[in-house]
Coordinates of C-alpha atoms in Angstrom, one line a residue:
Chain A
M1 CA -32.0 -13.3 33.2
K2 CA -28.4 -12.3 33.1
T3 CA -27.9 -13.9 29.7
Q4 CA -30.9 -12.0 28.4
K5 CA -29.3 -8.8 29.4
S6 CA -25.9 -9.5 27.8
R7 CA -27.4 -10.8 24.6
L8 CA -28.9 -7.5 23.6
P9 CA -25.8 -5.6 22.8
S10 CA -24.4 -8.6 20.8
M11 CA -27.6 -8.8 18.8
T12 CA -27.3 -5.1 18.0
A13 CA -23.7 -5.7 17.0
Y14 CA -24.6 -8.4 14.5
V15 CA -27.3 -6.2 13.0
V16 CA -24.9 -3.2 12.6
L17 CA -22.1 -5.3 11.3
G18 CA -24.5 -7.0 8.8
I19 CA -25.7 -3.7 7.5
I20 CA -22.3 -2.2 6.9
T21 CA -20.6 -5.4 5.7
L22 CA -23.3 -6.5 3.3
P23 CA -22.6 -3.8 0.6
I24 CA -19.0 -5.0 0.3
I25 CA -20.0 -8.7 -0.1
L26 CA -22.7 -7.7 -2.6
M27 CA -20.3 -5.7 -4.7
Y28 CA -17.9 -8.6 -5.1
I29 CA -20.8 -11.0 -5.9
W30 CA -22.0 -8.5 -8.5
L31 CA -18.6 -8.5 -10.1
L32 CA -18.8 -12.3 -10.4
L33 CA -22.4 -12.5 -11.6
N34 CA -22.1 -9.6 -14.0
S35 CA -19.2 -11.3 -15.9
F36 CA -21.6 -14.1 -16.9
T37 CA -24.6 -12.0 -18.1
T38 CA -25.4 -9.5 -20.8
Q39 CA -28.0 -7.6 -18.9
M40 CA -28.8 -7.0 -15.2
K41 CA -32.3 -6.2 -14.0
Y42 CA -32.2 -3.2 -11.7
G43 CA -28.5 -3.3 -12.1
V44 CA -28.2 -6.2 -9.7
I45 CA -30.3 -9.2 -10.8
P46 CA -28.7 -11.3 -13.6
T47 CA -31.1 -12.2 -16.4
N48 CA -29.6 -14.2 -19.3
L49 CA -26.4 -16.1 -18.7
T50 CA -23.7 -16.1 -21.3
L51 CA -19.9 -16.5 -21.8
D52 CA -19.7 -13.6 -24.2
N53 CA -17.9 -11.4 -21.7
W54 CA -15.1 -13.9 -21.4
Q55 CA -14.3 -13.8 -25.1
F56 CA -11.2 -11.8 -24.4
I57 CA -9.5 -15.0 -23.3
W58 CA -9.4 -16.5 -26.8
S59 CA -9.8 -13.5 -29.1
D60 CA -8.5 -9.9 -28.8
V61 CA -10.9 -7.2 -27.8
V62 CA -11.7 -4.6 -30.4
I63 CA -13.0 -1.2 -29.2
N64 CA -14.0 1.5 -31.6
G65 CA -12.1 -0.2 -34.3
T66 CA -8.8 -0.2 -32.4
E67 CA -7.6 -3.6 -31.2
M68 CA -6.5 -4.0 -27.6
P69 CA -3.3 -5.9 -27.0
S70 CA -3.8 -9.6 -26.2
I71 CA -4.8 -10.4 -22.6
W72 CA -2.0 -13.0 -22.5
T73 CA 0.7 -10.4 -23.2
A74 CA -0.7 -8.5 -20.3
T75 CA -0.9 -11.6 -18.1
L76 CA 2.7 -12.6 -18.9
N77 CA 4.0 -9.1 -18.2
S78 CA 2.1 -9.0 -14.9
F79 CA 3.7 -12.3 -13.9
L80 CA 7.1 -11.2 -15.0
F81 CA 6.7 -8.0 -13.0
A82 CA 5.3 -9.5 -9.8
G83 CA 7.6 -12.5 -10.0
S84 CA 10.8 -10.6 -10.5
L85 CA 9.8 -8.1 -7.8
T86 CA 9.3 -11.0 -5.4
I87 CA 12.6 -12.6 -6.1
L88 CA 14.6 -9.4 -6.0
E89 CA 12.9 -8.2 -2.9
L90 CA 13.5 -11.5 -1.1
I91 CA 17.2 -11.9 -2.1
I92 CA 18.1 -8.3 -1.3
G93 CA 15.8 -8.2 1.8
V94 CA 17.2 -11.4 3.3
M95 CA 20.8 -10.3 2.8
A96 CA 20.3 -6.8 4.2
G97 CA 18.0 -8.0 7.0
Y98 CA 20.6 -10.4 8.2
A99 CA 23.4 -7.8 8.1
L100 CA 21.2 -5.2 9.9
S101 CA 20.2 -7.7 12.6
R102 CA 23.4 -9.7 13.2
L103 CA 26.6 -8.0 11.9
N104 CA 28.6 -5.3 13.5
F105 CA 29.8 -2.6 11.1
P106 CA 30.5 1.1 11.4
G107 CA 27.5 3.2 10.7
R108 CA 25.0 0.5 11.6
Q109 CA 22.9 2.8 13.8
G110 CA 22.8 5.4 11.1
L111 CA 21.7 2.9 8.5
L112 CA 19.0 1.5 10.8
K113 CA 17.7 5.0 11.3
T114 CA 17.8 5.8 7.5
T115 CA 15.9 2.6 6.8
M116 CA 13.3 3.5 9.3
L117 CA 13.0 7.0 7.8
L118 CA 12.7 5.7 4.3
H119 CA 10.0 3.3 5.5
A120 CA 7.8 6.2 6.3
F121 CA 8.9 8.5 3.5
P122 CA 6.3 9.7 1.0
S123 CA 7.8 7.9 -2.0
V124 CA 5.0 8.8 -4.4
A125 CA 6.1 12.5 -4.1
L126 CA 9.4 11.5 -5.7
L127 CA 7.9 10.2 -8.9
I128 CA 9.1 13.2 -11.0
A129 CA 12.7 12.6 -9.9
V130 CA 12.4 8.9 -10.4
F131 CA 11.2 9.6 -13.9
Y132 CA 14.3 11.7 -14.6
I133 CA 16.6 8.9 -13.3
L134 CA 14.8 6.2 -15.4
N135 CA 15.1 8.4 -18.4
F136 CA 18.8 9.0 -17.7
L137 CA 19.4 5.3 -17.3
G138 CA 17.5 4.5 -20.5
L139 CA 15.0 2.5 -18.5
F140 CA 11.9 4.5 -19.3
D141 CA 9.1 2.5 -20.8
S142 CA 10.8 -0.8 -19.8
L143 CA 9.4 -3.3 -17.3
W144 CA 12.8 -3.8 -15.7
G145 CA 13.1 -0.1 -14.9
V146 CA 9.7 -0.2 -13.1
I147 CA 10.7 -3.5 -11.3
L148 CA 13.8 -1.8 -10.0
V149 CA 11.9 1.3 -8.8
K150 CA 9.2 -0.8 -7.1
T151 CA 11.8 -3.0 -5.4
A152 CA 13.7 0.1 -4.2
L153 CA 10.5 1.6 -2.8
Q154 CA 9.5 -1.6 -1.0
I155 CA 12.9 -2.7 0.2
P156 CA 13.2 -0.6 3.3
M157 CA 10.0 -2.1 4.7
T158 CA 10.9 -5.6 3.6
A159 CA 14.4 -5.4 5.1
W160 CA 12.8 -4.2 8.4
I161 CA 10.4 -7.0 8.6
I162 CA 13.1 -9.6 7.8
K163 CA 15.5 -8.0 10.2
G164 CA 12.7 -8.6 12.8
F165 CA 12.6 -12.3 11.9
F166 CA 16.4 -12.6 12.3
D167 CA 16.2 -10.8 15.7
D168 CA 14.0 -13.6 16.9
V169 CA 16.5 -16.3 16.1
S170 CA 18.7 -17.1 19.2
W171 CA 22.4 -16.4 18.9
D172 CA 23.0 -19.8 20.6
V173 CA 21.8 -21.5 17.5
E174 CA 24.5 -19.8 15.4
W175 CA 27.2 -20.3 18.0
A176 CA 26.4 -24.0 18.1
G177 CA 26.9 -24.2 14.4
L178 CA 30.2 -22.3 14.5
I179 CA 31.5 -24.6 17.2
D180 CA 30.6 -27.6 15.2
G181 CA 32.9 -26.2 12.4
C182 CA 30.6 -24.5 10.0
T183 CA 31.6 -21.2 8.4
R184 CA 29.5 -18.2 9.1
F185 CA 28.0 -18.4 5.7
K186 CA 27.1 -22.0 6.0
V187 CA 25.5 -21.4 9.4
W188 CA 23.5 -18.6 7.8
Y189 CA 22.4 -20.7 4.9
T190 CA 21.8 -24.1 6.4
I191 CA 20.6 -23.2 10.0
V192 CA 19.3 -19.7 10.3
I193 CA 17.4 -19.3 7.0
P194 CA 15.3 -22.5 7.4
L195 CA 14.3 -21.2 10.9
I196 CA 12.7 -18.1 9.4
K197 CA 11.2 -19.7 6.4
P198 CA 7.5 -19.2 7.4
G199 CA 8.2 -15.5 7.8
I200 CA 10.0 -15.3 4.5
A201 CA 7.1 -17.1 2.8
A202 CA 4.6 -14.5 4.2
V203 CA 6.9 -11.6 2.9
A204 CA 7.1 -13.3 -0.5
I205 CA 3.3 -13.5 -0.8
F206 CA 3.0 -9.9 0.2
A207 CA 5.6 -8.8 -2.3
F208 CA 3.9 -10.8 -5.1
L209 CA 0.5 -9.3 -4.3
A210 CA 2.0 -5.8 -4.2
G211 CA 3.6 -6.3 -7.6
W212 CA 0.5 -7.9 -9.1
S213 CA -1.7 -5.0 -7.9
E214 CA 0.7 -2.2 -8.8
F215 CA -0.9 0.5 -11.0
L216 CA 0.5 3.9 -10.5
L217 CA 4.2 3.2 -11.4
L218 CA 3.2 1.1 -14.4
Y219 CA 0.7 3.7 -15.6
T220 CA 3.3 6.5 -15.3
F221 CA 6.5 4.8 -16.6
I222 CA 5.1 2.4 -19.2
L223 CA 3.7 3.6 -22.5
S224 CA 4.0 0.9 -25.1
D225 CA 1.5 -1.8 -25.7
E226 CA 4.0 -4.6 -25.7
N227 CA 4.8 -3.8 -22.0
I228 CA 1.2 -3.6 -21.0
T229 CA 0.2 -5.3 -17.7
L230 CA -3.2 -6.4 -16.5
A231 CA -3.7 -3.3 -14.3
A232 CA -3.0 -1.1 -17.3
Y233 CA -5.1 -3.3 -19.6
L234 CA -8.1 -2.9 -17.3
Q235 CA -7.6 0.8 -16.8
K236 CA -7.4 1.2 -20.6
L237 CA -10.8 -0.5 -21.0
M238 CA -12.3 1.6 -18.1
S239 CA -11.1 4.9 -19.4
N240 CA -12.8 4.5 -22.7
P241 CA -15.6 7.0 -22.5
N242 CA -17.7 5.7 -25.4
V243 CA -18.3 2.1 -24.4
I244 CA -18.5 1.2 -20.8
N245 CA -19.2 -2.5 -21.0
Y246 CA -19.5 -3.6 -17.4
G247 CA -19.8 -7.2 -18.5
L248 CA -16.4 -7.2 -20.1
L249 CA -14.9 -5.1 -17.4
S250 CA -16.0 -7.4 -14.6
A251 CA -14.9 -10.5 -16.5
V252 CA -11.4 -9.0 -17.0
S253 CA -11.4 -8.0 -13.3
I254 CA -12.2 -11.5 -12.1
F255 CA -9.5 -12.8 -14.4
Y256 CA -7.1 -10.3 -13.0
M257 CA -8.0 -11.1 -9.4
I258 CA -7.6 -14.9 -9.6
P259 CA -4.1 -15.0 -8.1
V260 CA -5.1 -12.5 -5.5
L261 CA -8.1 -14.5 -4.4
L262 CA -6.2 -17.7 -4.4
F263 CA -3.4 -16.3 -2.2
F264 CA -6.1 -14.6 0.0
I265 CA -8.0 -17.8 0.6
F266 CA -5.0 -20.0 1.3
T267 CA -2.9 -17.6 3.3
Q268 CA -5.5 -15.4 4.8
K269 CA -4.0 -15.6 8.3
S270 CA -0.4 -14.8 7.6
L271 CA -1.4 -12.1 5.1
M272 CA -3.4 -10.3 7.8
Q273 CA -0.4 -10.4 10.0
V274 CA 2.1 -9.0 7.4
N275 CA -0.4 -6.4 6.4
A276 CA -0.6 -5.1 9.9
T277 CA 3.2 -4.8 10.1
G278 CA 3.4 -2.2 7.4
G279 CA 0.5 -1.5 5.1
K280 CA 1.8 1.7 3.5
G281 CA -1.1 2.5 1.2
V282 CA -4.1 4.2 2.5
Chain B
M1 CA 44.0 4.4 -0.4
G2 CA 42.7 1.1 1.1
K3 CA 46.1 0.2 2.6
P4 CA 46.2 2.3 5.7
N5 CA 42.6 1.2 6.4
V6 CA 43.8 -2.4 6.3
V7 CA 46.4 -1.8 8.9
V8 CA 44.1 0.1 11.2
S9 CA 41.3 -2.4 10.9
A10 CA 43.7 -5.3 11.3
K11 CA 45.2 -3.7 14.4
K12 CA 41.8 -3.3 15.9
N13 CA 41.3 -6.9 15.3
T14 CA 44.4 -8.0 17.1
G15 CA 42.3 -9.8 19.6
N16 CA 41.3 -12.0 16.7
S17 CA 43.9 -14.7 16.5
N18 CA 44.0 -14.6 12.7
P19 CA 47.4 -13.4 11.6
N20 CA 46.5 -12.7 8.0
R21 CA 45.6 -9.0 7.7
I22 CA 43.7 -9.3 4.5
V23 CA 41.5 -12.0 5.8
G24 CA 40.9 -9.9 8.9
F25 CA 39.9 -6.9 6.6
L26 CA 37.6 -9.1 4.6
Q27 CA 36.0 -10.4 7.8
K28 CA 35.3 -6.9 9.0
W29 CA 34.2 -5.2 5.9
G30 CA 33.7 -7.9 3.3
L31 CA 30.6 -9.6 4.6
P32 CA 28.6 -6.5 5.4
A33 CA 29.6 -4.9 2.1
V34 CA 28.4 -8.0 0.1
L35 CA 25.2 -8.4 2.1
L36 CA 24.3 -4.7 2.2
G37 CA 25.7 -3.8 -1.3
P38 CA 22.6 -4.4 -3.4
F39 CA 20.3 -2.8 -0.8
L40 CA 22.5 0.3 -0.6
I41 CA 22.8 0.7 -4.3
L42 CA 19.0 0.4 -4.8
I43 CA 18.1 2.9 -2.2
T44 CA 20.8 5.3 -3.3
I45 CA 19.7 5.3 -6.9
F46 CA 15.9 5.3 -6.4
F47 CA 15.5 6.9 -3.0
I48 CA 18.4 9.1 -2.0
A49 CA 19.1 10.5 -5.4
P50 CA 15.5 11.4 -6.1
V51 CA 15.3 13.3 -2.8
V52 CA 18.3 15.3 -3.9
L53 CA 17.0 15.7 -7.4
I54 CA 13.6 16.9 -6.4
V55 CA 15.2 19.6 -4.2
I56 CA 17.3 20.8 -7.2
L57 CA 14.5 20.4 -9.8
A58 CA 12.2 22.6 -7.7
F59 CA 14.4 25.5 -8.5
T60 CA 14.5 24.9 -12.2
N61 CA 12.3 25.5 -15.1
M62 CA 12.6 22.0 -16.6
D63 CA 10.0 20.9 -19.1
S64 CA 9.8 18.0 -21.7
S65 CA 13.0 19.2 -23.4
M66 CA 14.8 18.1 -20.2
V67 CA 17.1 21.1 -20.1
W68 CA 18.5 22.2 -16.7
D69 CA 17.6 25.8 -16.4
L70 CA 17.9 27.2 -12.9
N71 CA 15.4 30.0 -12.2
G72 CA 15.7 30.6 -8.5
L73 CA 12.6 31.0 -6.5
L74 CA 10.4 31.6 -9.5
N75 CA 8.4 28.3 -9.0
F76 CA 7.5 29.3 -5.5
K77 CA 6.5 32.7 -6.6
K78 CA 4.3 31.1 -9.2
M79 CA 2.8 28.9 -6.5
A80 CA 1.9 31.9 -4.4
S81 CA 0.0 33.4 -7.3
D82 CA -1.4 30.2 -8.8
P83 CA -5.2 30.8 -9.0
N84 CA -6.0 27.1 -8.6
L85 CA -3.8 26.5 -5.6
S86 CA -6.1 27.9 -2.9
E87 CA -8.9 25.6 -4.0
I88 CA -6.5 22.7 -4.2
M89 CA -5.2 23.4 -0.7
L90 CA -8.8 23.6 0.6
N91 CA -9.6 20.3 -1.1
T92 CA -6.6 18.7 0.4
V93 CA -7.6 19.7 3.9
F94 CA -11.2 18.6 3.4
Y95 CA -10.2 15.3 1.8
V96 CA -7.6 14.4 4.5
T97 CA -9.7 15.4 7.4
L98 CA -12.9 13.8 6.2
T99 CA -11.2 10.6 5.1
L100 CA -9.2 10.3 8.2
S101 CA -12.3 10.7 10.4
L102 CA -14.1 8.1 8.5
N103 CA -11.1 5.8 8.7
I104 CA -10.7 6.1 12.4
F105 CA -14.4 6.0 13.2
L106 CA -15.0 2.9 11.0
G107 CA -11.8 1.2 12.1
L108 CA -12.6 1.7 15.8
S109 CA -16.2 0.7 15.4
L110 CA -15.4 -2.5 13.5
A111 CA -12.7 -3.4 16.0
L112 CA -15.0 -2.9 18.9
L113 CA -17.9 -4.7 17.3
T114 CA -15.9 -7.7 16.1
T115 CA -13.7 -8.2 19.2
Y116 CA -15.7 -7.0 22.2
F117 CA -19.4 -7.2 21.4
I118 CA -19.3 -10.4 19.3
K119 CA -18.0 -13.1 21.6
Q120 CA -17.6 -15.7 18.9
E121 CA -14.0 -15.5 17.6
S122 CA -14.8 -17.1 14.2
V123 CA -17.6 -14.6 13.3
G124 CA -15.3 -11.7 14.1
L125 CA -12.6 -13.2 12.0
I126 CA -14.9 -13.7 9.0
I127 CA -16.1 -10.1 9.2
R128 CA -12.6 -8.7 9.5
T129 CA -11.6 -10.9 6.5
I130 CA -14.4 -9.5 4.4
W131 CA -13.3 -6.0 5.3
M132 CA -9.8 -6.9 4.1
L133 CA -11.2 -7.6 0.6
P134 CA -11.0 -3.9 -0.6
R135 CA -7.5 -3.6 0.7
I136 CA -6.2 -6.7 -1.2
S137 CA -8.1 -6.0 -4.4
P138 CA -6.0 -4.3 -7.0
P139 CA -6.8 -0.6 -7.0
V140 CA -8.1 -0.7 -10.6
V141 CA -10.6 -3.4 -9.7
Y142 CA -11.7 -1.7 -6.5
I143 CA -12.3 1.6 -8.3
L144 CA -14.2 -0.2 -11.0
L145 CA -16.7 -1.3 -8.3
W146 CA -17.2 2.3 -7.3
L147 CA -17.5 3.5 -10.9
W148 CA -20.3 1.0 -11.3
F149 CA -21.8 2.1 -8.0
F150 CA -22.0 5.7 -9.1
D151 CA -22.7 5.1 -12.8
P152 CA -24.8 7.9 -14.2
S153 CA -26.9 5.6 -16.3
E154 CA -29.8 3.7 -14.9
Y155 CA -27.6 0.6 -14.5
G156 CA -25.5 2.0 -11.6
V157 CA -26.4 0.8 -8.2
L158 CA -27.2 4.2 -6.8
N159 CA -29.5 5.0 -9.7
S160 CA -31.2 1.6 -9.6
L161 CA -32.0 2.3 -6.0
R162 CA -33.3 5.7 -7.0
M163 CA -35.5 4.2 -9.7
I164 CA -37.2 2.0 -7.1
F165 CA -38.3 5.3 -5.4
D166 CA -39.2 6.9 -8.7
M167 CA -36.4 9.3 -8.7
P168 CA -34.6 10.4 -11.9
P169 CA -31.0 9.0 -12.4
A170 CA -28.3 11.3 -11.0
N171 CA -24.7 11.8 -12.0
F172 CA -23.4 11.5 -8.5
L173 CA -19.7 11.4 -9.5
A174 CA -20.1 14.8 -11.2
D175 CA -22.3 16.3 -8.5
Q176 CA -20.6 15.1 -5.3
P177 CA -17.1 14.1 -6.4
M178 CA -15.6 14.8 -3.0
T179 CA -18.0 12.5 -1.2
A180 CA -17.2 9.8 -3.7
I181 CA -13.4 9.9 -3.1
V182 CA -13.8 10.2 0.7
L183 CA -16.1 7.1 0.7
A184 CA -13.8 5.1 -1.6
N185 CA -10.6 5.9 0.4
G186 CA -12.4 5.7 3.8
L187 CA -13.5 2.1 3.3
I188 CA -9.9 1.0 2.4
G189 CA -8.3 2.8 5.3
A190 CA -10.8 1.4 7.8
S191 CA -9.3 -2.1 7.5
Y192 CA -5.9 -0.8 8.6
G193 CA -7.2 0.7 11.8
M194 CA -9.5 -2.3 12.3
I195 CA -6.6 -4.7 12.4
I196 CA -4.4 -2.6 14.7
F197 CA -7.3 -1.7 17.1
S198 CA -8.5 -5.3 17.2
A199 CA -5.1 -6.5 18.2
A200 CA -4.9 -3.8 20.9
I201 CA -8.4 -4.7 22.3
K202 CA -7.5 -8.4 22.3
S203 CA -4.4 -7.8 24.3
I204 CA -6.4 -6.3 27.2
P205 CA -6.3 -8.9 30.0
G206 CA -9.7 -10.6 30.4
D207 CA -9.9 -10.2 34.2
L208 CA -10.1 -6.4 33.8
F209 CA -13.5 -6.9 32.1
M210 CA -14.6 -9.4 34.7
A211 CA -13.6 -7.1 37.6
A212 CA -15.5 -4.3 35.9
R213 CA -18.6 -6.5 35.6
V214 CA -18.4 -7.7 39.2
D215 CA -18.3 -4.1 40.3
G216 CA -21.4 -3.5 38.2
A217 CA -19.9 -1.3 35.5
A218 CA -22.2 -0.3 32.7
E219 CA -21.4 -1.4 29.1
R220 CA -20.7 2.3 28.3
S221 CA -18.2 2.8 31.1
I222 CA -16.4 -0.4 30.1
I223 CA -15.9 1.0 26.6
F224 CA -14.8 4.5 27.7
D225 CA -12.8 3.6 30.9
I226 CA -11.1 0.4 29.8
I227 CA -11.1 -0.1 26.0
I228 CA -10.5 3.5 24.8
P229 CA -7.6 4.2 27.2
A230 CA -6.1 0.8 26.1
V231 CA -6.2 1.8 22.4
K232 CA -5.0 5.4 23.0
W233 CA -1.5 4.7 21.6
P234 CA -2.6 2.6 18.6
L235 CA -5.2 5.3 17.9
M236 CA -2.5 8.0 17.7
F237 CA -0.3 5.8 15.7
V238 CA -2.9 5.0 13.1
T239 CA -4.1 8.6 13.0
L240 CA -0.6 10.0 12.2
W241 CA 0.3 7.2 9.9
Q242 CA -2.9 7.5 7.9
L243 CA -2.5 11.3 7.9
L244 CA 1.0 10.9 6.3
S245 CA -0.2 8.5 3.6
L246 CA -3.4 10.4 2.8
L247 CA -1.4 13.6 2.3
T248 CA 0.9 12.0 -0.2
S249 CA -1.2 9.3 -2.0
Y250 CA -3.5 10.0 -4.9
E251 CA -3.8 6.7 -6.7
Y252 CA -7.5 6.2 -6.0
I253 CA -8.4 9.8 -6.8
L254 CA -6.5 9.5 -10.1
L255 CA -8.5 6.4 -11.0
L256 CA -11.9 7.6 -9.8
T257 CA -12.2 11.2 -10.8
K258 CA -8.8 12.2 -12.2
G259 CA -9.1 15.2 -9.9
G260 CA -12.1 16.5 -11.7
P261 CA -14.6 17.7 -12.6
L262 CA -12.4 20.8 -13.1
F263 CA -10.4 21.0 -9.9
E264 CA -13.1 19.8 -7.5
T265 CA -11.2 16.7 -6.2
E266 CA -7.7 17.8 -7.1
V267 CA -5.4 17.5 -4.0
L268 CA -1.9 18.8 -3.7
A269 CA -0.2 15.4 -4.4
L270 CA -2.3 14.9 -7.5
Y271 CA -1.6 18.4 -8.7
S272 CA 2.1 17.8 -8.6
Y273 CA 1.6 14.6 -10.6
H274 CA -0.6 16.4 -13.2
K275 CA 1.8 19.3 -13.5
A276 CA 4.7 16.9 -14.2
F277 CA 3.1 14.1 -16.3
Q278 CA 0.3 15.9 -18.0
S279 CA 1.5 19.5 -18.7
F280 CA 5.2 18.4 -18.5
E281 CA 6.2 21.2 -16.2
Y282 CA 8.7 19.1 -14.3
G283 CA 10.2 22.0 -12.5
Y284 CA 6.9 23.4 -11.2
G285 CA 5.7 19.9 -10.3
S286 CA 8.8 19.3 -8.3
A287 CA 8.3 22.5 -6.4
V288 CA 4.8 21.4 -5.4
A289 CA 6.2 18.0 -4.5
L290 CA 8.9 19.6 -2.4
V291 CA 6.2 21.4 -0.3
L292 CA 4.5 18.1 0.2
V293 CA 7.8 16.4 1.2
V294 CA 8.4 19.1 3.8
I295 CA 4.9 18.8 5.3
A296 CA 5.4 15.0 5.4
L297 CA 8.8 15.3 7.0
I298 CA 7.3 17.5 9.7
C299 CA 4.6 14.9 10.3
T300 CA 7.3 12.2 10.5
F301 CA 9.2 14.3 13.0
I302 CA 6.2 14.7 15.2
F303 CA 5.6 11.0 14.8
W304 CA 9.1 10.2 16.1
R305 CA 8.9 12.6 19.0
I306 CA 5.6 11.1 20.2
F307 CA 6.4 7.4 19.7
G308 CA 10.1 7.2 19.8
M309 CA 12.1 5.0 17.5
D310 CA 11.8 1.9 19.6
K311 CA 8.1 2.2 20.2
M312 CA 7.5 2.7 16.5
I313 CA 9.4 -0.4 15.7
K314 CA 7.4 -2.3 18.2
S315 CA 4.0 -1.1 17.1
S316 CA 4.9 -2.1 13.6
R317 CA 5.2 -5.7 14.8
I318 CA 1.7 -6.0 16.2
E319 CA 0.2 -9.3 15.4

């Protein structure tokens, strides 16, 4: 009798969760199905299957007589953007994280507080000033300029997280290495870094995904077609008011989401953890 | 200039048996300088300098010709008499309050349902993972899903549903744009609250629940007397954090409605963006941005007073 009583709320919970979660699943399933059909019955049931929507992979898309840049240019640029961002963020973040966690230098407290403040600072409000600086440096409309900006915006958070990893490594490990005759750099490189490798891997995935998904900075600071990224490519297709071809749009979306989905499936656990440590977006 | 420093720092280091002053200097300053150098350069150029610039730009009349032209308080006077600004302010308040409420309500409900009511760990995890999908999807893809949902033609989800009930297709995005952006942003934000609240609920010792059951507590009093007090701090943390990011972010609005139709979904942050990058009034845009920065800084200050530096660091390491 007791089990009967406690089963009721959990049944209700399943029903409620099912009702509010189903739309999300359905939308992503629609995205997949729609990319392989020309027409959907009632907007949701696929009727004739085709590969037409995936033509953008081997031939350039033409809309209203104007040719879109090749999808492969966009893919390559997206990889360049996300990859460089990851590498820069990791190198700078590991160096700064170690210094913040382990070294004694004047102004350390102040720097810690500044980093914390920047972590919470509304960076998007600074876009106008960033535009001025990029223009001044001659980096406007260049992928490298946006890579630097994005790295700078992410680095306070990354350095914080990596500092946390270093804080967890015991000092004894380092002292043992020093006594055995290593230099401080060698201790750092051969003993400490391998200890925090799993954490660094999680940060790397997070950085790559952030770069891969970036839209606003690229949309604002990149104009030319040769620097187009997948996010901008998709947005360009979407913002065309004359032809909204959901088949093509969903095919490009799936193509764009492949790395995200792969990372998500394989690293779901560590991703959820890192996200909880500092999701800055809404 | 560096020489006296060398002497001083080397003297401080006399406990160090190293007799070579230059090596001592390098040990004290070299390593931190090398390790922190790139970090400091980056945040100086793209963070500190923009903060200074935006303050100065707010008092200029800069446009696309990029000429510095100080004009005192003119931008702020213009803001006071801007006919659109009252509507935009109202939109901002509406948007932030509604989205925040949806965020917190959904996040808390999801956390309660998946951690407390559903006893099977794996089911809860799967559902939380599904809710993470919108957050990890690139913004452009996520907004595409909503555009399709609200599509004015008969192919949109909403209109397909209406067709089943013999209702004419509606242009929801034009009629109810505020509802649309609140829904789109609310679903994304829910997953953030969900993760943090789930962690907080999971960290409640199990014997508390057992003791409550032994004493015959009702399901409702378990929720309101045990769970809610336990998530009080995370709740405040998420609320303030989301408030801060909702005030200043506009990426999803820009993609979904572009602030339109007319000014119906234009919020303050987006207005600053439009002024700068659409009408090229960099000076005026900066002034609007400065107002935002000041509001955000006040929020951050309250944040710190409530949570304290250490607590904030701790809560950002919840797993």
